[in-house]
Short mmCIF file of C-alpha atoms and ligand atoms in Angstrom, two decimals:
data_model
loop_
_atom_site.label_atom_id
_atom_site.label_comp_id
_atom_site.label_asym_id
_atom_site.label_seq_id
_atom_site.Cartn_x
_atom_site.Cartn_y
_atom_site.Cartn_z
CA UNK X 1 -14.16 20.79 -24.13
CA UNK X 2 -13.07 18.78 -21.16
CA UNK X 3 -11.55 15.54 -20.45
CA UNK X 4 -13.87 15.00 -17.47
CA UNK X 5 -16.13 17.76 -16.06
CA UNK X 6 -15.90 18.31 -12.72
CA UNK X 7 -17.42 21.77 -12.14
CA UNK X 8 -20.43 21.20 -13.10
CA UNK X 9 -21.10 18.31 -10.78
CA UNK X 10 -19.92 20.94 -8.27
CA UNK X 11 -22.49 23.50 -8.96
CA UNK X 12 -25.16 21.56 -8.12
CA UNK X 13 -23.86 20.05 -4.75
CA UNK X 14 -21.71 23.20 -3.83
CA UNK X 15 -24.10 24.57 -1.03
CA UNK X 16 -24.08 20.91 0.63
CA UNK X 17 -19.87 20.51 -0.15
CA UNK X 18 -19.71 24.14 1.37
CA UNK X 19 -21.97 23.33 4.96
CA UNK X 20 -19.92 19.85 5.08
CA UNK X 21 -16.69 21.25 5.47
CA UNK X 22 -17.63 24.29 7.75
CA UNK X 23 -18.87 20.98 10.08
CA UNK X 24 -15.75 19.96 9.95
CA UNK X 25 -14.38 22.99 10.30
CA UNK X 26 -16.31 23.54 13.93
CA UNK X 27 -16.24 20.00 15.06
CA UNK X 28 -12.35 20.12 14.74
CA UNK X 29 -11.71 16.40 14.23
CA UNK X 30 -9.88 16.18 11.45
CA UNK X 31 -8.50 12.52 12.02
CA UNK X 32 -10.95 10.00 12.06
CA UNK X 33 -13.75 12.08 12.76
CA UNK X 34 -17.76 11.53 12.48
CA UNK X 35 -18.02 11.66 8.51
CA UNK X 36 -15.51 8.81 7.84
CA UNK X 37 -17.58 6.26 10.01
CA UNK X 38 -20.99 8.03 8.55
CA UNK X 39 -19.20 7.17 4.99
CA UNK X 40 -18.24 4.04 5.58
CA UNK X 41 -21.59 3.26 6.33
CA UNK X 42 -23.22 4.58 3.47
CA UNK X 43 -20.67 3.11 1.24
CA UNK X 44 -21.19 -0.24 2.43
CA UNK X 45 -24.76 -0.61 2.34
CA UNK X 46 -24.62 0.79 -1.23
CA UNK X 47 -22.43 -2.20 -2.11
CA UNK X 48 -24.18 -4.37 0.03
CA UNK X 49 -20.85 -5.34 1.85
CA UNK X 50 -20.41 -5.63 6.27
CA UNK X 51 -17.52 -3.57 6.50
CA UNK X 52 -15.76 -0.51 4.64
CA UNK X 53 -12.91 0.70 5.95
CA UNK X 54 -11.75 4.11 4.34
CA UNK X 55 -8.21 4.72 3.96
CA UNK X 56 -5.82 7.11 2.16
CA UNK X 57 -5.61 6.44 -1.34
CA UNK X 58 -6.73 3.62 -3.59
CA UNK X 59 -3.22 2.21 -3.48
CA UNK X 60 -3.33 2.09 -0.08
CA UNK X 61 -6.76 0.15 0.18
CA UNK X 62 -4.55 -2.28 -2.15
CA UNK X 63 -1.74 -2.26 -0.20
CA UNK X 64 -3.97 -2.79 3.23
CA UNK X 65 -5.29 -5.79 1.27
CA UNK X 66 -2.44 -7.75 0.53
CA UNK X 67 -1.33 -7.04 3.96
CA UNK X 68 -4.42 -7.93 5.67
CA UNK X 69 -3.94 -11.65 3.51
CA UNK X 70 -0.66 -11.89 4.91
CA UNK X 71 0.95 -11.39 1.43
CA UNK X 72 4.86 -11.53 1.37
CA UNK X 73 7.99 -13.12 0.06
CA UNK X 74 7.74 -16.12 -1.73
CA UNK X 75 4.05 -15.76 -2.84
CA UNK X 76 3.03 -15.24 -6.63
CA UNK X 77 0.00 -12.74 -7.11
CA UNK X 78 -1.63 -13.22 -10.44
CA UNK X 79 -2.99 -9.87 -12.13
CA UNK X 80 -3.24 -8.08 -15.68
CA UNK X 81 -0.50 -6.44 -17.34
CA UNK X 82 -3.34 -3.75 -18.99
CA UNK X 83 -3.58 -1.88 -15.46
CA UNK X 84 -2.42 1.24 -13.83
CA UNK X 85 1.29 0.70 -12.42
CA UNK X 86 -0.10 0.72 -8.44
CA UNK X 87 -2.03 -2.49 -8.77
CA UNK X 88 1.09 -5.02 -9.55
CA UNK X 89 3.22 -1.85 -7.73
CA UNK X 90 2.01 -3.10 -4.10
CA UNK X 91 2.96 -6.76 -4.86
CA UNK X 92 6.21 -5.92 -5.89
CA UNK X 93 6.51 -3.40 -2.21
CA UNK X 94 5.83 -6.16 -0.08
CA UNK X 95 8.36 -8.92 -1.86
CA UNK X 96 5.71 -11.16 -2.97
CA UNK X 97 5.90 -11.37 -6.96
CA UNK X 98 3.55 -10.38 -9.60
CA UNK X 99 2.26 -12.71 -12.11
CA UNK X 100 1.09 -11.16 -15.21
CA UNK X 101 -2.07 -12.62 -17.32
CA UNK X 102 -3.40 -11.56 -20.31
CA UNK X 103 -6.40 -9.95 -20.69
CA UNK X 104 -9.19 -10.91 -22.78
CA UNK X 105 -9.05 -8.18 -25.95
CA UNK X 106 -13.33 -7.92 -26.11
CA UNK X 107 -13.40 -6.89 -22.06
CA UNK X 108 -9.51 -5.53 -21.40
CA UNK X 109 -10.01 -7.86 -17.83
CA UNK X 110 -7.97 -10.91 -16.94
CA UNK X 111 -8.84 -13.61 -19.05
CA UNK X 112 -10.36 -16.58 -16.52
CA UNK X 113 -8.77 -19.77 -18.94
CA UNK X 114 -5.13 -18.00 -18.94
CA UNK X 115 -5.24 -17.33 -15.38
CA UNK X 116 -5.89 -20.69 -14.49
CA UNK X 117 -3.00 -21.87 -16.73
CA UNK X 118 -1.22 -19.33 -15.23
CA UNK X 119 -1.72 -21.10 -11.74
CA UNK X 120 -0.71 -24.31 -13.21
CA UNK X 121 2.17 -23.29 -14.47
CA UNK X 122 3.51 -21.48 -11.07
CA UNK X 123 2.73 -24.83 -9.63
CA UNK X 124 4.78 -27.10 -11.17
CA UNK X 125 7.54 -24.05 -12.46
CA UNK X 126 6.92 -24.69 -16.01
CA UNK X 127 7.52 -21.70 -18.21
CA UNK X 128 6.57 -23.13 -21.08
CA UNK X 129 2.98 -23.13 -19.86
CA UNK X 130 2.87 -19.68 -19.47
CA UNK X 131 5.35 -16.64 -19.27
CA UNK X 132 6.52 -17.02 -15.89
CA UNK X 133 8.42 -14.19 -13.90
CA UNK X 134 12.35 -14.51 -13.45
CA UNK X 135 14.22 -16.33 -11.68
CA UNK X 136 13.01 -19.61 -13.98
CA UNK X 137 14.09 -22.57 -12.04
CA UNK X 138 16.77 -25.45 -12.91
CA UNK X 139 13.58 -28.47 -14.65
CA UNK X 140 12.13 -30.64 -11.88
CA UNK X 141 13.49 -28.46 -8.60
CA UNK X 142 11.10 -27.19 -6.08
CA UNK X 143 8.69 -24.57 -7.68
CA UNK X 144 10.13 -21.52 -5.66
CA UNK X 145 6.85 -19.13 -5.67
CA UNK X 146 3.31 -20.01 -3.88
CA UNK X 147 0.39 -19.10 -5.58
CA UNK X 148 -1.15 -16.58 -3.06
CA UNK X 149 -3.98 -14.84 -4.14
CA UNK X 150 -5.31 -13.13 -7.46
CA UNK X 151 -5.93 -9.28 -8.14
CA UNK X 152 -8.45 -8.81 -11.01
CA UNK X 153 -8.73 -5.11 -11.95
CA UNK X 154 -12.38 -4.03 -13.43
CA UNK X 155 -10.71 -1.61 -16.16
CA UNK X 156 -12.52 1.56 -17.33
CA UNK X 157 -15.28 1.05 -14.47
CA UNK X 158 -16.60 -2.85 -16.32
CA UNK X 159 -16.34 -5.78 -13.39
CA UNK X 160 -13.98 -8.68 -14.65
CA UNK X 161 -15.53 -11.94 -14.86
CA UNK X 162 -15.76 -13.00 -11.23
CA UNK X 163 -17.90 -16.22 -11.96
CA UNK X 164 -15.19 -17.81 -13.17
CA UNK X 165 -12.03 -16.16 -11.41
CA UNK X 166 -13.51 -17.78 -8.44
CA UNK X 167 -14.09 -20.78 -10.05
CA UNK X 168 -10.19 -20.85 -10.77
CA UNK X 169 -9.68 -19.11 -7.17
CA UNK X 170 -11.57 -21.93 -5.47
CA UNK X 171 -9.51 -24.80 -7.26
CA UNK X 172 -6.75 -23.82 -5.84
CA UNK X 173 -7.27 -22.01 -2.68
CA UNK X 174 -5.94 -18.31 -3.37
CA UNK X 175 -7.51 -15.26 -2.42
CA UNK X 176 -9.10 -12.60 -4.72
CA UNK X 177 -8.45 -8.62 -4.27
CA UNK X 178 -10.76 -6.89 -6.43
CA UNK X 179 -8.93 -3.67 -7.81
CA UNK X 180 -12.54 -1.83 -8.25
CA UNK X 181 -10.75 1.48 -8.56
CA UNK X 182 -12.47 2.37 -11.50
CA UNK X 183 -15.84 0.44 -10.85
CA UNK X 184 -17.22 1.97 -7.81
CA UNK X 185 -21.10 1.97 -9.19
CA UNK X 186 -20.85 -0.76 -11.31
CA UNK X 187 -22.51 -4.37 -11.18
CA UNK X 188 -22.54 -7.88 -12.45
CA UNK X 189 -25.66 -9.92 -12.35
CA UNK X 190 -26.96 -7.25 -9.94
CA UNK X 191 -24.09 -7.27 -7.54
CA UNK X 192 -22.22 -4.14 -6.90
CA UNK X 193 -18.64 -3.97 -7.93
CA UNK X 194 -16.86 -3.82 -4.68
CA UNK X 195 -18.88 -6.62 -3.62
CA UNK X 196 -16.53 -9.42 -5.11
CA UNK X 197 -13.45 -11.20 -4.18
CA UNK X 198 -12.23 -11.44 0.15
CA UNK X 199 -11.17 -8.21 0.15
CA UNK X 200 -12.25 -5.14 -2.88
CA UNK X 201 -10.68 -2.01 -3.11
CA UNK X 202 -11.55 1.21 -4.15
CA UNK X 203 -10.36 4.88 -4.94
CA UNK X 204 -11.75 7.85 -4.85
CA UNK X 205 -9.20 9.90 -6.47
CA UNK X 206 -10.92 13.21 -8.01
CA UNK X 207 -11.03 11.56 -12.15
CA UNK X 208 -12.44 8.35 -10.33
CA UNK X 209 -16.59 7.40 -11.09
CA UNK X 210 -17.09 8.43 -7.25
CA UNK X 211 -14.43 11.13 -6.39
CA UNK X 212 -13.28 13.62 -3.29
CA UNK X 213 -10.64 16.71 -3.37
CA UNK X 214 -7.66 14.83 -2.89
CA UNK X 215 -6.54 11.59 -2.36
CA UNK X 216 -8.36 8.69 -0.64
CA UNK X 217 -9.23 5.21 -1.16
CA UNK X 218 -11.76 2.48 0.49
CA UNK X 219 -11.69 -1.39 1.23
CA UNK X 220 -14.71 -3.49 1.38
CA UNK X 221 -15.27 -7.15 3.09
CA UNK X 222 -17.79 -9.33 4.09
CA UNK X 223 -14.85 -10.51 6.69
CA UNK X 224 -14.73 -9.55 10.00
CA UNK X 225 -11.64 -10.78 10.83
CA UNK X 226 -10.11 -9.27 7.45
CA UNK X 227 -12.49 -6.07 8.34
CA UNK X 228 -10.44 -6.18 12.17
CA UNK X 229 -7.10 -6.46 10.40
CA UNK X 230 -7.70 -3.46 7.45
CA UNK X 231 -8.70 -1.42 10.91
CA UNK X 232 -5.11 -1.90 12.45
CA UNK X 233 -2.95 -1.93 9.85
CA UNK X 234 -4.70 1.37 8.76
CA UNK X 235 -3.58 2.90 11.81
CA UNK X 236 0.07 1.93 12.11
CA UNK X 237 -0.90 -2.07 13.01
CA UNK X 238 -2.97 -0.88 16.15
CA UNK X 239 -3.61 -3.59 18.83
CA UNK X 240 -6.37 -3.23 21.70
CA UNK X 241 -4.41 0.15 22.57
CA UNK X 242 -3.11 2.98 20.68
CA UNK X 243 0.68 2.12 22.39
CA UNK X 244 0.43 -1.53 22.20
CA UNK X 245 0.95 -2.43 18.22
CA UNK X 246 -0.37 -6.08 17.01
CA UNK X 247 1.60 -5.85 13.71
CA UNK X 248 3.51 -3.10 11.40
CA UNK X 249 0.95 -1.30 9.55
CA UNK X 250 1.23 2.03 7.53
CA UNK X 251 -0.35 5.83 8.02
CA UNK X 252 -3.41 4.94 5.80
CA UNK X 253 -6.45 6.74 7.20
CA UNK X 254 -8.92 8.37 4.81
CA UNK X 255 -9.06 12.04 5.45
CA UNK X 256 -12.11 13.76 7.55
CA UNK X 257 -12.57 16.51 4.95
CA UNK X 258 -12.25 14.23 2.20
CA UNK X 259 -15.05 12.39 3.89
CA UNK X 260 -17.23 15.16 4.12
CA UNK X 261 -16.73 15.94 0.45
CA UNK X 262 -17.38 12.12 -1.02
CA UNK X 263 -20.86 12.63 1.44
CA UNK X 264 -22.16 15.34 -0.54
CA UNK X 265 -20.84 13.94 -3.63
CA UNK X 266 -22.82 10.53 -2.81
CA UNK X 267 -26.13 12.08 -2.38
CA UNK X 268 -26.02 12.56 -6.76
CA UNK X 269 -23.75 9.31 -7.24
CA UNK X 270 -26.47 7.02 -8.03
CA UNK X 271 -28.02 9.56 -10.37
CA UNK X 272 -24.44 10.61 -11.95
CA UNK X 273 -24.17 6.86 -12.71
CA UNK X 274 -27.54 6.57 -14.29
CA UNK X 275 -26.57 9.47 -16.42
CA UNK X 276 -22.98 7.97 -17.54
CA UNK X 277 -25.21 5.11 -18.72
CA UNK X 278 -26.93 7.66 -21.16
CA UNK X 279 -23.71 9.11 -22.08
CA UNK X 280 -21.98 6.06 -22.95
CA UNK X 281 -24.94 4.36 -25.07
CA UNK X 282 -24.97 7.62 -27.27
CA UNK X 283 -21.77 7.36 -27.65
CA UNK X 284 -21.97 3.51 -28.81
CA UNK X 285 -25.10 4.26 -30.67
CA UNK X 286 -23.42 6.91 -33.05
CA UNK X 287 -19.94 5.30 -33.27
CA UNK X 288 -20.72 1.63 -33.43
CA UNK X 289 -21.29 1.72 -37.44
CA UNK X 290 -18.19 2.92 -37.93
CA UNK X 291 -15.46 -0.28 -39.14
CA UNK X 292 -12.11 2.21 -38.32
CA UNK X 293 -12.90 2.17 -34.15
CA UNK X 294 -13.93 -0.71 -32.00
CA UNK X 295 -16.49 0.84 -29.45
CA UNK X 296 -16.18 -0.88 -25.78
CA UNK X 297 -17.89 -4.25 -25.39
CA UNK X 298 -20.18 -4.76 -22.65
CA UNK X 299 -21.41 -8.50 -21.94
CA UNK X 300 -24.64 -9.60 -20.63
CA UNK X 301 -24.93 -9.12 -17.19
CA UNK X 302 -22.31 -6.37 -16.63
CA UNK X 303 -23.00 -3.06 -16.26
CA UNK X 304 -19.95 -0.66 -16.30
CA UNK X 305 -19.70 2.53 -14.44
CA UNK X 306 -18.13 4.04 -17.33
CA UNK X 307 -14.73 5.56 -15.59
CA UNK X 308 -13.37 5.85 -19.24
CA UNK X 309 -15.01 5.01 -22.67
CA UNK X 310 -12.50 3.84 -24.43
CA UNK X 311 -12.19 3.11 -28.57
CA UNK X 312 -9.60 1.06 -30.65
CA UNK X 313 -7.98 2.54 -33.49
CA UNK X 314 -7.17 0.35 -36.20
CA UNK X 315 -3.43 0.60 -35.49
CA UNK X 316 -0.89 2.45 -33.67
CA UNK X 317 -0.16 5.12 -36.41
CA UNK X 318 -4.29 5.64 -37.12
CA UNK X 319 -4.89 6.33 -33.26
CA UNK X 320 -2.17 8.90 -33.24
CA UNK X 321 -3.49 10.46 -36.50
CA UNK X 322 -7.17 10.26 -34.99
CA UNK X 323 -5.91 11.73 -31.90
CA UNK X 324 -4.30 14.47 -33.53
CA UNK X 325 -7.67 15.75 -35.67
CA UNK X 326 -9.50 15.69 -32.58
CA UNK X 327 -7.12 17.42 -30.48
CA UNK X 328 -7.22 20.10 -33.90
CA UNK X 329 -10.77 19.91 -33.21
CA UNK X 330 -10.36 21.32 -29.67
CA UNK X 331 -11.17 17.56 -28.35
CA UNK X 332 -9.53 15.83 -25.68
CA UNK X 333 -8.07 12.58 -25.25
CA UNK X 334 -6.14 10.25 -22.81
CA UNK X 335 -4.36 6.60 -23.59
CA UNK X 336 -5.19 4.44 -20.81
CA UNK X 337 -2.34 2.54 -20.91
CA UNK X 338 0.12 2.95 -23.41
CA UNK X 339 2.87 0.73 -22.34
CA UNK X 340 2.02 -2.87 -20.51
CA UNK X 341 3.39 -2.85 -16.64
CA UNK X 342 5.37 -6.12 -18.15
CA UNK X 343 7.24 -3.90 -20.21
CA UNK X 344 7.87 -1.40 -17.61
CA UNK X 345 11.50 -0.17 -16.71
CA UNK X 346 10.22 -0.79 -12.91
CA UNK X 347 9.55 -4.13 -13.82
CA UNK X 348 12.58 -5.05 -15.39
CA UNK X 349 13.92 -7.55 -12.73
CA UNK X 350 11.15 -9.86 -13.59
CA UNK X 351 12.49 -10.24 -16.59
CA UNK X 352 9.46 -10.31 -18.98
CA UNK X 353 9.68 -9.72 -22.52
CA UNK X 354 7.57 -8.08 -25.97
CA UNK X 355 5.56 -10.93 -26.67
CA UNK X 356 4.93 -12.18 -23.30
CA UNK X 357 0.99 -11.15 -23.50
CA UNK X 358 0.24 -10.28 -26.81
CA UNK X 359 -3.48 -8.93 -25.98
CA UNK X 360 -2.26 -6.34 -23.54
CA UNK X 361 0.13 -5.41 -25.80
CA UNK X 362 -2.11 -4.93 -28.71
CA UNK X 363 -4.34 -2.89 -26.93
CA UNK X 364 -1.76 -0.95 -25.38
CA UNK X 365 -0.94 0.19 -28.72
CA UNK X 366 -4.38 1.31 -29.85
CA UNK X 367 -6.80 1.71 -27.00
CA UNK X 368 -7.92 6.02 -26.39
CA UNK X 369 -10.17 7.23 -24.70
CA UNK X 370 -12.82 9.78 -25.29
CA UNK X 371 -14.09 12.99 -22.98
CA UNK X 372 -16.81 10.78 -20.08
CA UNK X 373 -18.61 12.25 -17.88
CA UNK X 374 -22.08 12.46 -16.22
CA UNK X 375 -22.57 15.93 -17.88
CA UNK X 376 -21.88 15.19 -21.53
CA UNK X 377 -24.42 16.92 -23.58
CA UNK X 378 -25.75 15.15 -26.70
CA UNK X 379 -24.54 18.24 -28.74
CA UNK X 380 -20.99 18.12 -27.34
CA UNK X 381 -20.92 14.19 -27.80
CA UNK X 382 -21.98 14.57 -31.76
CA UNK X 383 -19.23 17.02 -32.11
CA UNK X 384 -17.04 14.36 -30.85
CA UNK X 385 -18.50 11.88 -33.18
CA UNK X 386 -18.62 13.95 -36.35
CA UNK X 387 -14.76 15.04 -35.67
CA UNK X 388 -13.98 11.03 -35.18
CA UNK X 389 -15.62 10.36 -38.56
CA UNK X 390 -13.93 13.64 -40.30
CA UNK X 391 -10.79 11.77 -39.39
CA UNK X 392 -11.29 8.72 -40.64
CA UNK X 393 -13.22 9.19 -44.16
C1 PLP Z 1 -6.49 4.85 -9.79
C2 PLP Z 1 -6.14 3.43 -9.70
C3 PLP Z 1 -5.46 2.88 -8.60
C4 PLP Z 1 -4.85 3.72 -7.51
O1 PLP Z 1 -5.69 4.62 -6.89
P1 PLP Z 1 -5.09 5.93 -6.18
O2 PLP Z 1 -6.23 6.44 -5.38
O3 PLP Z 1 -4.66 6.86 -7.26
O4 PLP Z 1 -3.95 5.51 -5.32
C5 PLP Z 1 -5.28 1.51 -8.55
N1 PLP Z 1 -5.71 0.71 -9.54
C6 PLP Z 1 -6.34 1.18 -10.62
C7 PLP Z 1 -6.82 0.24 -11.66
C8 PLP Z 1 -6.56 2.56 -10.76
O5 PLP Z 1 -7.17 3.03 -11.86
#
């Protein structure tokens, strides 16, 4: 059995992946050519967004983000502990410091109230509002970081709760990145993930909901002036010409052939995501009786895209045991994340400590995930189920 199933998505779209990249091939423009643009446009009416810009990787698009916001030194950027390392990673590259706020245990996104005590607490350099980042400064003296702008990440493919992050956003004037790495295809209220915040960003890594053969990544913004600046600083900070450079950018352009790929692969995406809807509601259907596992909560309004499905064991010691019967049972699993960025070795200078956010840390230590994808049959997902409740009778 496999984690996620990529070959069969391939052979149904293999003639189309196949003619794609042979028009590549021919055409010979392997920078920037015709199927980025043609993507970009697809993507962005699908999210119902002006501008996409593709880039290189989805820690790029975050990167190009930040920079586009004019992100640096001296500015605070509030986002979850409970993420992959390259959303807090791109804060910490461009000096400005990350933030960390809990996450709400039912959703695994930032929780709205804690953010906004978060801000408060930045604002007037009290720590004892909220775990703040080192250096801590003498009582009373100038708070020494700016709150900047906010990066909500919409873990395992469900939207965070953009209502009110905006709400909190608003209040105070800071920008929102949406980290929709893993929600490409999802909504809230009927808006597409990708849609929220000044600037989202996407990836399209191969395990990603909406993957190509490589790496490459995608921003998305209703912004012209943003959508101007993601342009340039994709290609090395590009002015009006390619010799004249309006700022320091990076090498971030998406790929042509990685283009052509994601086109084929987009022509099924809005089916594939229809059918990890199935996939995940059997999954809920035949698990959510059982009092050892927590199955994933979805609120009203939100529809995930279903990049993982994830469970909570009871404890540390019964997710490894579970683990280990269904590995026995040729089943695969993945812990998305196991260890809190917070308590990171890379983010040791910041000087945060066990304890700091108690949520993330909780569901660091019993969060797995189960085998997701658009081709999960019903038998293969019972066999999962039956070997999950062989393990815990
Ligand atoms: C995958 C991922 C990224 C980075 O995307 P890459 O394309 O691998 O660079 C960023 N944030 C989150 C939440 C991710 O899951």
């Amino acid at each position: 059995m496999q984690f996620i199933d990529l070959a069969t998505q391939q052979s149904r779209i293999k003639d189309t992946i196949d003619a794609n990249i042979q028009a590549v091939l021919a055409h010979g423009k392997y920078i920037m050519g015709p199927e980025v643009s043609e993507l970009e446009k697809r993507l962005s009416a699908y999210v119902g967004c002006r501008h996409a810009v593709g880039c290189a990787s989805g820690t790029d698009a975050l990167l190009m983000a930040l920079m586009a916001l004019e992100v640096g030194p001296g500015d605070a950027v509030f986002t979850t502990p409970f993420t992959f390392i390259a959303t807090a990673e791109v804060i910490q590259l461009l000096g400005a410091t990350p933030v960390f706020v809990d996450i709400d245990p039912a959703t695994f996104n930032i929780d709205p109230e804690k953010l906004e005590t978060a801000v408060q607490a930045v604002k007037t350099g009290d720590p004892t509002l909220h775990p703040l980042p080192q250096p801590i400064q003498a009582p009373g003296a100038t708070p020494s970081l700016t709150p900047k702008c906010i990066i909500p990440v919409d873990l395992f493919g469900l939207p965070a709760d953009y209502d009110r992050i905006d709400a909190v956003a608003r209040k105070h004037g800071l920008y929102v990145i949406e980290d929709a790495a893993q929600s490409f295809g999802a909504s809230l209220n009927g808006k597409k993930a990708c849609a929220f915040g000044h600037i989202a960003a996407t990836s399209f890594f191969p395990a990603k909901p909406l993957g190509c053969y490589g790496d490459g990544g995608m921003c998305f913004t209703d912004d012209d002036k943003l959508a101007e600046s993601l342009k340039s600083i994709r290609v090395h900070g590009k002015g009006s010409h390619k010799y004249d450079n309006a700022r320091i950018g990076i090498n971030g352009r998406l790929d042509t052939l990685q283009a052509a790929v994601l086109l084929a692969k987009f022509d099924i995406f809005p089916e594939e995501v229809e059918l990890r809807q199935t996939a995940a509601q059997r999954y809920t259907r035949n698990l959510q009786h059982l009092s050892s596992v927590v199955c994933p909560q979805i609120p009203e309004g939100y529809r995930s895209v279903w990049a993982q499905y994830s469970l909570l064991a009871g404890s540390e010691d019964k997710r490894t045991a579970l683990q280990n019967t269904l590995k026995e049972n040729g089943i695969p699993t993945a812990v998305y994340y196991p260890k809190p960025l917070h308590l990171q070795t890379a983010f040791e200078c910041l000087g945060y400590h066990v304890g700091d956010f108690p949520a993330s840390e909780d569901a660091s230590q019993r969060i797995f995930s189960l085998p997701m994808h658009p081709y999960l049959s019903e038998e293969v997902q019972l066999q999962v189920v039956g070997a999950i409740e062989k393990a815990i009778a």
